PDB file of C-alpha atoms in Angstrom:
ATOM      1  CA  MET A 226      96.219  80.046 110.659  1.00 97.00           C
ATOM      2  CA  THR A 227      98.829  80.172 107.905  1.00 98.00           C
ATOM      3  CA  VAL A 228      98.407  83.058 105.481  1.00 98.00           C
ATOM      4  CA  GLY A 229     100.173  83.303 102.128  1.00 98.00           C
ATOM      5  CA  ILE A 230     100.620  86.752 100.608  1.00 98.00           C
ATOM      6  CA  LEU A 231     101.710  87.426  97.044  1.00 98.00           C
ATOM      7  CA  GLY A 232     103.267  90.880  96.825  1.00 97.00           C
ATOM      8  CA  LEU A 233     104.601  93.031  99.650  1.00 97.00           C
ATOM      9  CA  GLY A 234     103.651  96.487  98.461  1.00 94.00           C
ATOM     10  CA  LEU A 235     101.444  98.838 100.461  1.00 95.00           C
ATOM     11  CA  ILE A 236      98.443  96.486 100.446  1.00 96.00           C
ATOM     12  CA  GLY A 237     100.206  93.151 100.748  1.00 97.00           C
ATOM     13  CA  GLY A 238     102.703  94.516 103.262  1.00 97.00           C
ATOM     14  CA  SER A 239      99.960  95.982 105.430  1.00 97.00           C
ATOM     15  CA  MET A 240      98.077  92.688 105.362  1.00 98.00           C
ATOM     16  CA  ALA A 241     101.250  90.829 106.313  1.00 98.00           C
ATOM     17  CA  ARG A 242     101.725  93.150 109.287  1.00 98.00           C
ATOM     18  CA  ALA A 243      98.069  92.846 110.334  1.00 98.00           C
ATOM     19  CA  TYR A 244      98.044  89.041 110.298  1.00 98.00           C
ATOM     20  CA  SER A 245     101.435  88.857 111.980  1.00 98.00           C
ATOM     21  CA  VAL A 246     100.316  91.195 114.785  1.00 97.00           C
ATOM     22  CA  ALA A 247      97.224  88.994 115.220  1.00 97.00           C
ATOM     23  CA  GLY A 248      99.490  86.004 115.838  1.00 97.00           C
ATOM     24  CA  HIS A 249      99.149  84.177 112.536  1.00 98.00           C
ATOM     25  CA  THR A 250     101.953  82.646 110.464  1.00 98.00           C
ATOM     26  CA  VAL A 251     102.630  84.718 107.343  1.00 98.00           C
ATOM     27  CA  LEU A 252     104.359  83.356 104.255  1.00 98.00           C
ATOM     28  CA  ALA A 253     105.077  85.756 101.413  1.00 98.00           C
ATOM     29  CA  ALA A 254     106.503  86.091  97.947  1.00 98.00           C
ATOM     30  CA  ASP A 255     107.801  89.226  96.260  1.00 96.00           C
ATOM     31  CA  ARG A 256     109.825  89.673  93.090  1.00 93.00           C
ATOM     32  CA  ASP A 257     112.242  91.872  95.038  1.00 94.00           C
ATOM     33  CA  GLU A 258     114.128  89.558  97.375  1.00 94.00           C
ATOM     34  CA  THR A 259     115.488  92.486  99.404  1.00 96.00           C
ATOM     35  CA  ILE A 260     111.918  93.529 100.295  1.00 96.00           C
ATOM     36  CA  LEU A 261     111.050  89.965 101.280  1.00 97.00           C
ATOM     37  CA  SER A 262     114.179  89.767 103.437  1.00 96.00           C
ATOM     38  CA  PHE A 263     113.388  93.107 105.072  1.00 96.00           C
ATOM     39  CA  ALA A 264     109.800  92.044 105.759  1.00 97.00           C
ATOM     40  CA  MET A 265     111.112  88.927 107.467  1.00 97.00           C
ATOM     41  CA  LEU A 266     113.518  91.016 109.549  1.00 96.00           C
ATOM     42  CA  THR A 267     110.634  93.206 110.745  1.00 95.00           C
ATOM     43  CA  GLY A 268     108.670  90.138 111.803  1.00 96.00           C
ATOM     44  CA  ALA A 269     105.810  90.835 109.403  1.00 97.00           C
ATOM     45  CA  VAL A 270     106.686  87.704 107.402  1.00 98.00           C
ATOM     46  CA  HIS A 271     107.791  84.357 108.821  1.00 98.00           C
ATOM     47  CA  GLY A 272     108.650  82.370 105.709  1.00 97.00           C
ATOM     48  CA  VAL A 273     108.601  82.154 101.935  1.00 98.00           C
ATOM     49  CA  LEU A 274     105.494  81.434  99.883  1.00 98.00           C
ATOM     50  CA  ASP A 275     106.616  79.008  97.192  1.00 97.00           C
ATOM     51  CA  SER A 276     105.644  75.730  95.566  1.00 95.00           C
ATOM     52  CA  GLY A 277     106.603  73.824  98.683  1.00 96.00           C
ATOM     53  CA  SER A 278     104.575  75.933 101.112  1.00 98.00           C
ATOM     54  CA  ILE A 279     101.489  76.951  99.126  1.00 98.00           C
ATOM     55  CA  GLY A 280      99.644  73.825 100.211  1.00 97.00           C
ATOM     56  CA  SER A 281     100.031  74.705 103.898  1.00 98.00           C
ATOM     57  CA  CYS A 282      98.122  77.983 103.549  1.00 98.00           C
ATOM     58  CA  ASP A 283      94.605  78.358 104.886  1.00 98.00           C
ATOM     59  CA  LEU A 284      94.276  81.753 103.222  1.00 98.00           C
ATOM     60  CA  ILE A 285      96.117  83.190 100.214  1.00 98.00           C
ATOM     61  CA  LEU A 286      95.949  86.896  99.408  1.00 98.00           C
ATOM     62  CA  LEU A 287      96.956  88.033  95.929  1.00 98.00           C
ATOM     63  CA  ALA A 288      98.231  91.608  96.218  1.00 97.00           C
ATOM     64  CA  ILE A 289     100.011  92.350  92.945  1.00 95.00           C
ATOM     65  CA  TYR A 290      98.718  93.701  89.618  1.00 91.00           C
ATOM     66  CA  PRO A 291      95.587  91.960  88.253  1.00 92.00           C
ATOM     67  CA  GLY A 292      97.370  90.249  85.356  1.00 92.00           C
ATOM     68  CA  GLY A 293     100.152  89.003  87.598  1.00 95.00           C
ATOM     69  CA  SER A 294      97.745  87.766  90.270  1.00 96.00           C
ATOM     70  CA  ALA A 295      95.717  85.753  87.766  1.00 96.00           C
ATOM     71  CA  ALA A 296      98.861  84.384  86.120  1.00 97.00           C
ATOM     72  CA  TRP A 297     100.276  83.300  89.494  1.00 98.00           C
ATOM     73  CA  LEU A 298      97.095  81.429  90.379  1.00 98.00           C
ATOM     74  CA  GLU A 299      96.964  79.825  86.939  1.00 98.00           C
ATOM     75  CA  GLU A 300     100.479  78.506  87.541  1.00 98.00           C
ATOM     76  CA  HIS A 301     100.000  77.389  91.148  1.00 98.00           C
ATOM     77  CA  ALA A 302      96.310  76.465  91.423  1.00 98.00           C
ATOM     78  CA  GLY A 303      97.126  72.757  91.575  1.00 97.00           C
ATOM     79  CA  GLN A 304      99.223  73.339  94.694  1.00 98.00           C
ATOM     80  CA  VAL A 305      96.526  75.199  96.641  1.00 98.00           C
ATOM     81  CA  SER A 306      94.816  73.160  99.347  1.00 98.00           C
ATOM     82  CA  PRO A 307      91.163  72.286  98.608  1.00 97.00           C
ATOM     83  CA  HIS A 308      90.394  73.662 102.072  1.00 97.00           C
ATOM     84  CA  ALA A 309      91.999  77.040 101.372  1.00 98.00           C
ATOM     85  CA  VAL A 310      90.446  80.381 100.440  1.00 98.00           C
ATOM     86  CA  VAL A 311      92.125  82.605  97.858  1.00 98.00           C
ATOM     87  CA  ILE A 312      91.226  86.306  97.750  1.00 98.00           C
ATOM     88  CA  ASP A 313      92.676  88.832  95.346  1.00 97.00           C
ATOM     89  CA  CYS A 314      93.131  92.462  96.371  1.00 96.00           C
ATOM     90  CA  CYS A 315      93.183  94.020  92.903  1.00 93.00           C
ATOM     91  CA  GLY A 316      91.525  97.235  91.773  1.00 93.00           C
ATOM     92  CA  ILE A 317      89.437  95.613  89.031  1.00 95.00           C
ATOM     93  CA  LYS A 318      87.414  92.436  89.172  1.00 96.00           C
ATOM     94  CA  THR A 319      85.903  91.317  85.845  1.00 96.00           C
ATOM     95  CA  GLU A 320      89.051  89.947  84.222  1.00 93.00           C
ATOM     96  CA  ILE A 321      90.582  88.384  87.318  1.00 96.00           C
ATOM     97  CA  CYS A 322      87.315  86.719  88.337  1.00 97.00           C
ATOM     98  CA  ARG A 323      86.826  85.418  84.805  1.00 96.00           C
ATOM     99  CA  ARG A 324      90.209  83.706  84.987  1.00 97.00           C
ATOM    100  CA  CYS A 325      90.215  82.593  88.623  1.00 98.00           C
ATOM    101  CA  PHE A 326      86.695  81.295  89.308  1.00 98.00           C
ATOM    102  CA  PRO A 327      87.191  78.338  86.893  1.00 98.00           C
ATOM    103  CA  LEU A 328      90.524  77.479  88.530  1.00 98.00           C
ATOM    104  CA  ALA A 329      88.915  77.334  91.965  1.00 98.00           C
ATOM    105  CA  LYS A 330      86.133  75.116  90.651  1.00 97.00           C
ATOM    106  CA  LYS A 331      88.614  72.791  88.945  1.00 97.00           C
ATOM    107  CA  TYR A 332      90.913  72.347  91.958  1.00 97.00           C
ATOM    108  CA  GLY A 333      88.325  72.550  94.734  1.00 97.00           C
ATOM    109  CA  PHE A 334      89.378  75.643  96.681  1.00 98.00           C
ATOM    110  CA  LEU A 335      87.350  78.832  97.168  1.00 98.00           C
ATOM    111  CA  PHE A 336      88.259  81.960  95.222  1.00 98.00           C
ATOM    112  CA  VAL A 337      86.634  85.276  96.112  1.00 98.00           C
ATOM    113  CA  GLY A 338      87.317  88.569  94.391  1.00 98.00           C
ATOM    114  CA  GLY A 339      88.250  91.275  96.854  1.00 97.00           C
ATOM    115  CA  HIS A 340      89.045  94.979  96.876  1.00 97.00           C
ATOM    116  CA  PRO A 341      90.152  96.632 100.122  1.00 96.00           C
ATOM    117  CA  MET A 342      89.070 100.253  99.899  1.00 93.00           C
ATOM    118  CA  ALA A 343      92.125 101.721 101.602  1.00 89.00           C
ATOM    119  CA  GLY A 344      95.504 103.016 100.544  1.00 79.00           C
ATOM    120  CA  SER A 345      97.529 106.152 100.011  1.00 75.00           C
ATOM    121  CA  GLN A 346      99.459 107.953  97.296  1.00 72.00           C
ATOM    122  CA  PHE A 347     102.580 106.208  98.573  1.00 77.00           C
ATOM    123  CA  SER A 348     103.418 102.660  97.542  1.00 82.00           C
ATOM    124  CA  GLY A 349     105.786 100.010  98.774  1.00 91.00           C
ATOM    125  CA  PHE A 350     106.382  97.943 101.892  1.00 93.00           C
ATOM    126  CA  LYS A 351     108.067 100.815 103.722  1.00 92.00           C
ATOM    127  CA  TYR A 352     104.724 102.657 103.853  1.00 92.00           C
ATOM    128  CA  SER A 353     102.749  99.599 104.971  1.00 94.00           C
ATOM    129  CA  ARG A 354     101.182  99.455 108.430  1.00 95.00           C
ATOM    130  CA  ALA A 355      99.092  96.964 110.331  1.00 95.00           C
ATOM    131  CA  GLY A 356      96.263  99.446 110.849  1.00 96.00           C
ATOM    132  CA  LEU A 357      95.837 100.502 107.223  1.00 96.00           C
ATOM    133  CA  PHE A 358      92.478  98.730 106.871  1.00 97.00           C
ATOM    134  CA  LEU A 359      90.977  99.558 110.262  1.00 97.00           C
ATOM    135  CA  GLY A 360      87.394 100.696 109.680  1.00 97.00           C
ATOM    136  CA  ALA A 361      87.812 100.625 105.880  1.00 96.00           C
ATOM    137  CA  PRO A 362      85.248  99.066 103.502  1.00 96.00           C
ATOM    138  CA  MET A 363      86.022  95.762 101.803  1.00 97.00           C
ATOM    139  CA  VAL A 364      84.290  94.771  98.562  1.00 97.00           C
ATOM    140  CA  LEU A 365      83.735  91.059  97.934  1.00 98.00           C
ATOM    141  CA  VAL A 366      82.843  89.324  94.675  1.00 98.00           C
ATOM    142  CA  PRO A 367      81.909  85.720  95.549  1.00 97.00           C
ATOM    143  CA  PRO A 368      81.277  82.904  93.069  1.00 96.00           C
ATOM    144  CA  ARG A 369      77.786  82.489  94.569  1.00 94.00           C
ATOM    145  CA  PHE A 370      75.450  84.972  96.234  1.00 93.00           C
ATOM    146  CA  ASP A 371      73.204  82.517  98.075  1.00 91.00           C
ATOM    147  CA  ASP A 372      75.813  81.012 100.414  1.00 94.00           C
ATOM    148  CA  ILE A 373      75.728  82.995 103.675  1.00 95.00           C
ATOM    149  CA  ALA A 374      78.012  80.512 105.437  1.00 96.00           C
ATOM    150  CA  MET A 375      80.674  81.008 102.766  1.00 96.00           C
ATOM    151  CA  LEU A 376      80.536  84.800 103.146  1.00 96.00           C
ATOM    152  CA  GLU A 377      80.763  84.540 106.931  1.00 97.00           C
ATOM    153  CA  ARG A 378      83.784  82.266 106.534  1.00 97.00           C
ATOM    154  CA  VAL A 379      85.489  84.843 104.311  1.00 98.00           C
ATOM    155  CA  LYS A 380      84.697  87.693 106.695  1.00 97.00           C
ATOM    156  CA  ASP A 381      86.069  85.670 109.595  1.00 98.00           C
ATOM    157  CA  LEU A 382      89.317  85.005 107.716  1.00 98.00           C
ATOM    158  CA  LEU A 383      89.680  88.744 107.082  1.00 98.00           C
ATOM    159  CA  LYS A 384      89.040  89.787 110.705  1.00 98.00           C
ATOM    160  CA  PRO A 385      92.716  90.534 111.494  1.00 98.00           C
ATOM    161  CA  CYS A 386      92.628  93.363 108.923  1.00 97.00           C
ATOM    162  CA  GLY A 387      89.908  95.171 110.877  1.00 97.00           C
ATOM    163  CA  PHE A 388      87.632  96.115 107.983  1.00 97.00           C
ATOM    164  CA  GLY A 389      84.717  98.291 109.032  1.00 97.00           C
ATOM    165  CA  SER A 390      82.192  97.034 106.486  1.00 96.00           C
ATOM    166  CA  PHE A 391      81.728  94.572 103.644  1.00 97.00           C
ATOM    167  CA  SER A 392      79.928  95.064 100.343  1.00 96.00           C
ATOM    168  CA  VAL A 393      78.992  92.097  98.166  1.00 97.00           C
ATOM    169  CA  THR A 394      78.563  92.681  94.452  1.00 97.00           C
ATOM    170  CA  THR A 395      79.229  91.328  90.987  1.00 97.00           C
ATOM    171  CA  ALA A 396      82.492  91.825  89.134  1.00 97.00           C
ATOM    172  CA  GLN A 397      80.712  93.902  86.495  1.00 97.00           C
ATOM    173  CA  GLU A 398      79.048  96.246  88.979  1.00 97.00           C
ATOM    174  CA  HIS A 399      82.290  96.617  90.903  1.00 97.00           C
ATOM    175  CA  ASP A 400      84.183  97.713  87.806  1.00 97.00           C
ATOM    176  CA  GLU A 401      81.453 100.144  86.746  1.00 97.00           C
ATOM    177  CA  LEU A 402      81.523 101.852  90.140  1.00 96.00           C
ATOM    178  CA  ILE A 403      85.290 101.728  90.604  1.00 96.00           C
ATOM    179  CA  ALA A 404      85.872 103.495  87.284  1.00 97.00           C
ATOM    180  CA  PHE A 405      84.142 106.501  88.873  1.00 97.00           C
ATOM    181  CA  THR A 406      85.519 106.278  92.412  1.00 94.00           C
ATOM    182  CA  SER A 407      89.078 105.163  91.676  1.00 94.00           C
ATOM    183  CA  GLN A 408      90.304 105.268  88.076  1.00 96.00           C
ATOM    184  CA  MET A 409      88.731 108.664  87.350  1.00 97.00           C
ATOM    185  CA  PRO A 410      90.163 110.560  90.352  1.00 95.00           C
ATOM    186  CA  HIS A 411      93.658 109.371  89.479  1.00 95.00           C
ATOM    187  CA  ILE A 412      93.316 110.364  85.828  1.00 97.00           C
ATOM    188  CA  LEU A 413      91.799 113.755  86.653  1.00 97.00           C
ATOM    189  CA  SER A 414      94.416 114.565  89.284  1.00 96.00           C
ATOM    190  CA  ASN A 415      97.217 113.429  87.002  1.00 97.00           C
ATOM    191  CA  ALA A 416      95.915 115.557  84.123  1.00 96.00           C
ATOM    192  CA  PHE A 417      95.234 118.623  86.278  1.00 94.00           C
ATOM    193  CA  ILE A 418      98.819 118.841  87.543  1.00 95.00           C
ATOM    194  CA  LYS A 419     100.111 119.130  83.961  1.00 95.00           C
ATOM    195  CA  SER A 420      99.055 122.773  83.707  1.00 93.00           C
ATOM    196  CA  PRO A 421     102.105 125.035  83.222  1.00 93.00           C
ATOM    197  CA  THR A 422     100.762 127.090  86.128  1.00 91.00           C
ATOM    198  CA  ALA A 423     101.507 124.196  88.482  1.00 87.00           C
ATOM    199  CA  LEU A 424     105.211 125.076  88.296  1.00 89.00           C
ATOM    200  CA  LYS A 425     104.467 128.505  89.761  1.00 87.00           C
ATOM    201  CA  HIS A 426     101.803 127.699  92.355  1.00 83.00           C
ATOM    202  CA  LYS A 427     103.897 127.794  95.538  1.00 83.00           C
ATOM    203  CA  GLY A 428     102.537 130.318  97.992  1.00 78.00           C
ATOM    204  CA  PHE A 429      99.236 130.452  96.131  1.00 80.00           C
ATOM    205  CA  SER A 430      97.693 127.095  97.037  1.00 78.00           C
ATOM    206  CA  ALA A 431      95.834 125.663  99.995  1.00 83.00           C
ATOM    207  CA  GLY A 432      93.619 122.719 100.860  1.00 87.00           C
ATOM    208  CA  SER A 433      91.647 122.441  97.631  1.00 92.00           C
ATOM    209  CA  TYR A 434      94.831 122.202  95.560  1.00 88.00           C
ATOM    210  CA  LYS A 435      96.295 119.578  97.876  1.00 90.00           C
ATOM    211  CA  ASP A 436      93.090 117.539  97.869  1.00 89.00           C
ATOM    212  CA  LEU A 437      92.846 117.575  94.090  1.00 91.00           C
ATOM    213  CA  THR A 438      96.490 116.719  93.384  1.00 90.00           C
ATOM    214  CA  ARG A 439      97.179 114.159  96.121  1.00 91.00           C
ATOM    215  CA  VAL A 440      96.867 111.124  93.840  1.00 91.00           C
ATOM    216  CA  ALA A 441      98.624 112.691  90.831  1.00 92.00           C
ATOM    217  CA  TRP A 442     101.770 111.142  92.317  1.00 91.00           C
ATOM    218  CA  LEU A 443     100.982 107.520  91.484  1.00 89.00           C
ATOM    219  CA  ASN A 444     102.396 104.162  90.449  1.00 88.00           C
ATOM    220  CA  ALA A 445     102.117 104.671  86.684  1.00 93.00           C
ATOM    221  CA  PRO A 446     102.476 101.037  85.501  1.00 91.00           C
ATOM    222  CA  MET A 447      99.885  99.808  88.005  1.00 89.00           C
ATOM    223  CA  TRP A 448      97.328 102.529  87.232  1.00 92.00           C
ATOM    224  CA  ALA A 449      97.868 102.123  83.497  1.00 95.00           C
ATOM    225  CA  GLU A 450      97.012  98.436  83.827  1.00 93.00           C
ATOM    226  CA  LEU A 451      93.964  99.125  85.992  1.00 93.00           C
ATOM    227  CA  CYS A 452      92.615 101.778  83.624  1.00 96.00           C
ATOM    228  CA  MET A 453      93.268  99.677  80.534  1.00 95.00           C
ATOM    229  CA  ASP A 454      91.705  96.557  82.061  1.00 94.00           C
ATOM    230  CA  ASN A 455      88.660  98.660  82.974  1.00 96.00           C
ATOM    231  CA  ARG A 456      88.823 100.584  79.709  1.00 96.00           C
ATOM    232  CA  ASP A 457      85.153 100.686  78.669  1.00 97.00           C
ATOM    233  CA  ASN A 458      83.903 101.861  82.063  1.00 97.00           C
ATOM    234  CA  THR A 459      86.677 104.433  82.399  1.00 98.00           C
ATOM    235  CA  ILE A 460      86.034 105.806  78.910  1.00 98.00           C
ATOM    236  CA  ARG A 461      82.337 106.175  79.705  1.00 98.00           C
ATOM    237  CA  GLU A 462      83.080 108.126  82.884  1.00 98.00           C
ATOM    238  CA  LEU A 463      85.647 110.304  81.092  1.00 98.00           C
ATOM    239  CA  GLU A 464      83.119 111.143  78.390  1.00 98.00           C
ATOM    240  CA  VAL A 465      80.534 112.148  81.016  1.00 97.00           C
ATOM    241  CA  TYR A 466      83.127 114.296  82.769  1.00 97.00           C
ATOM    242  CA  LEU A 467      84.262 116.001  79.569  1.00 98.00           C
ATOM    243  CA  GLU A 468      80.647 116.721  78.625  1.00 98.00           C
ATOM    244  CA  ASN A 469      80.035 118.362  82.005  1.00 97.00           C
ATOM    245  CA  LEU A 470      83.339 120.207  81.936  1.00 97.00           C
ATOM    246  CA  SER A 471      82.563 121.662  78.533  1.00 98.00           C
ATOM    247  CA  LYS A 472      79.466 123.342  80.002  1.00 98.00           C
ATOM    248  CA  TYR A 473      81.627 125.327  82.426  1.00 98.00           C
ATOM    249  CA  LEU A 474      83.908 126.366  79.575  1.00 98.00           C
ATOM    250  CA  THR A 475      80.936 127.513  77.498  1.00 98.00           C
ATOM    251  CA  VAL A 476      79.357 129.710  80.180  1.00 98.00           C
ATOM    252  CA  LEU A 477      82.711 131.269  81.035  1.00 98.00           C
ATOM    253  CA  LYS A 478      83.399 132.117  77.398  1.00 98.00           C
ATOM    254  CA  ASP A 479      79.883 133.566  77.100  1.00 98.00           C
ATOM    255  CA  ARG A 480      80.268 135.598  80.315  1.00 98.00           C
ATOM    256  CA  ASP A 481      77.094 133.867  81.465  1.00 98.00           C
ATOM    257  CA  MET A 482      77.073 134.546  85.219  1.00 98.00           C
ATOM    258  CA  GLU A 483      73.623 133.064  85.689  1.00 97.00           C
ATOM    259  CA  GLY A 484      74.584 129.896  83.827  1.00 97.00           C
ATOM    260  CA  LEU A 485      77.815 129.492  85.804  1.00 97.00           C
ATOM    261  CA  THR A 486      76.008 130.000  89.089  1.00 98.00           C
ATOM    262  CA  ALA A 487      73.458 127.366  88.100  1.00 97.00           C
ATOM    263  CA  LEU A 488      76.185 124.845  87.199  1.00 97.00           C
ATOM    264  CA  LEU A 489      78.004 125.390  90.494  1.00 97.00           C
ATOM    265  CA  GLU A 490      74.751 125.110  92.422  1.00 97.00           C
ATOM    266  CA  GLU A 491      73.958 121.837  90.628  1.00 97.00           C
ATOM    267  CA  GLY A 492      77.303 120.410  91.724  1.00 97.00           C
ATOM    268  CA  LYS A 493      76.769 121.535  95.298  1.00 96.00           C
ATOM    269  CA  ILE A 494      73.316 119.909  95.400  1.00 96.00           C
ATOM    270  CA  ARG A 495      74.671 116.666  93.917  1.00 96.00           C
ATOM    271  CA  LYS A 496      77.392 116.592  96.590  1.00 94.00           C
ATOM    272  CA  GLU A 497      74.712 116.972  99.269  1.00 95.00           C
ATOM    273  CA  GLU A 498      72.686 114.147  97.700  1.00 95.00           C
ATOM    274  CA  VAL A 499      75.707 111.861  97.478  1.00 93.00           C
ATOM    275  CA  ASP A 500      76.803 112.491 101.062  1.00 91.00           C
ATOM    276  CA  GLY A 501      73.286 112.185 102.428  1.00 84.00           C
TER     277      GLY A 501
END
C-alpha cells in the first residue's frame, strides 16, 4: 500500500513511522523541507507527496491544521485516485467535512473525517513514534452511516496505527463533545498557569499541579484555530464552567463550609458517574 501524509508533526510523523514499520510505502509533504529530509533519513518516509505522486496513493492522511488540510484537498482533489481513501486527522470536524465531502463526491474518492485521540503536550516530528496510537480511540465521521463495508475498509486501512477502538459519529456531535474533552482542558490549563503564584510554586507542587498544567504548554496557533473553528461549542462549555466556578467563589466568600462541602461532593459523584 502507498500512503500519502500531509504534515509531519507529532500526528503525521507518528503515522508515517507506523506505516513504514508495517512495510508500506510512505510519501509525505511538509512545509519545512528540513523535516521532510530528516524523516526520509530516518526511513519513516520514502518519497515526496506532490502533484506527480498523489495519484499513486491508496490512502492519504491530512495531518495539518483544519484550514490547511481542506485547502490542500481543494487544490489537489482532481489528482486523487478514485480508488483512494482520504482521512483527515484534525481536531474539529464540521468545517473540514463541509468542505471535503463535496470534493470526494465530485472526484469519486472516499473522504472520511477522522480524529485520532492520542498525542502529547510536545509537538513536532522529533517527538513522533510509531506506537503513539497503540490502543488509542479513533473517531470517524463517514459520509454515510449505513455502509458497513465502507467502515470496515477504513478500519482495515488504519490497522498499522494500532487503534484500540473506533467511534462513528456526526461532525456536529464530534465538535460538541470535543469542545469539552479537548478545547476546554487546554484553555483551562493555559489560563490557570497565568496566576502570579505560578512563578513561586517550586517546592510546593505535586501531582495535581502537574496534571492540571501539562497542556498549558501548547502550540498556540494550532489551538487558536481549533478553538475559533469550534467557537460556539467552546463558548457554551466555557459559560457552563464559569457558572460552576462562580458557585465555589460564592461559598468561599460566604464562609459557607456546608455549601463548599456539597459542591466538592457533587464533583466527586460526577467523576464516579463519568468513570463508571
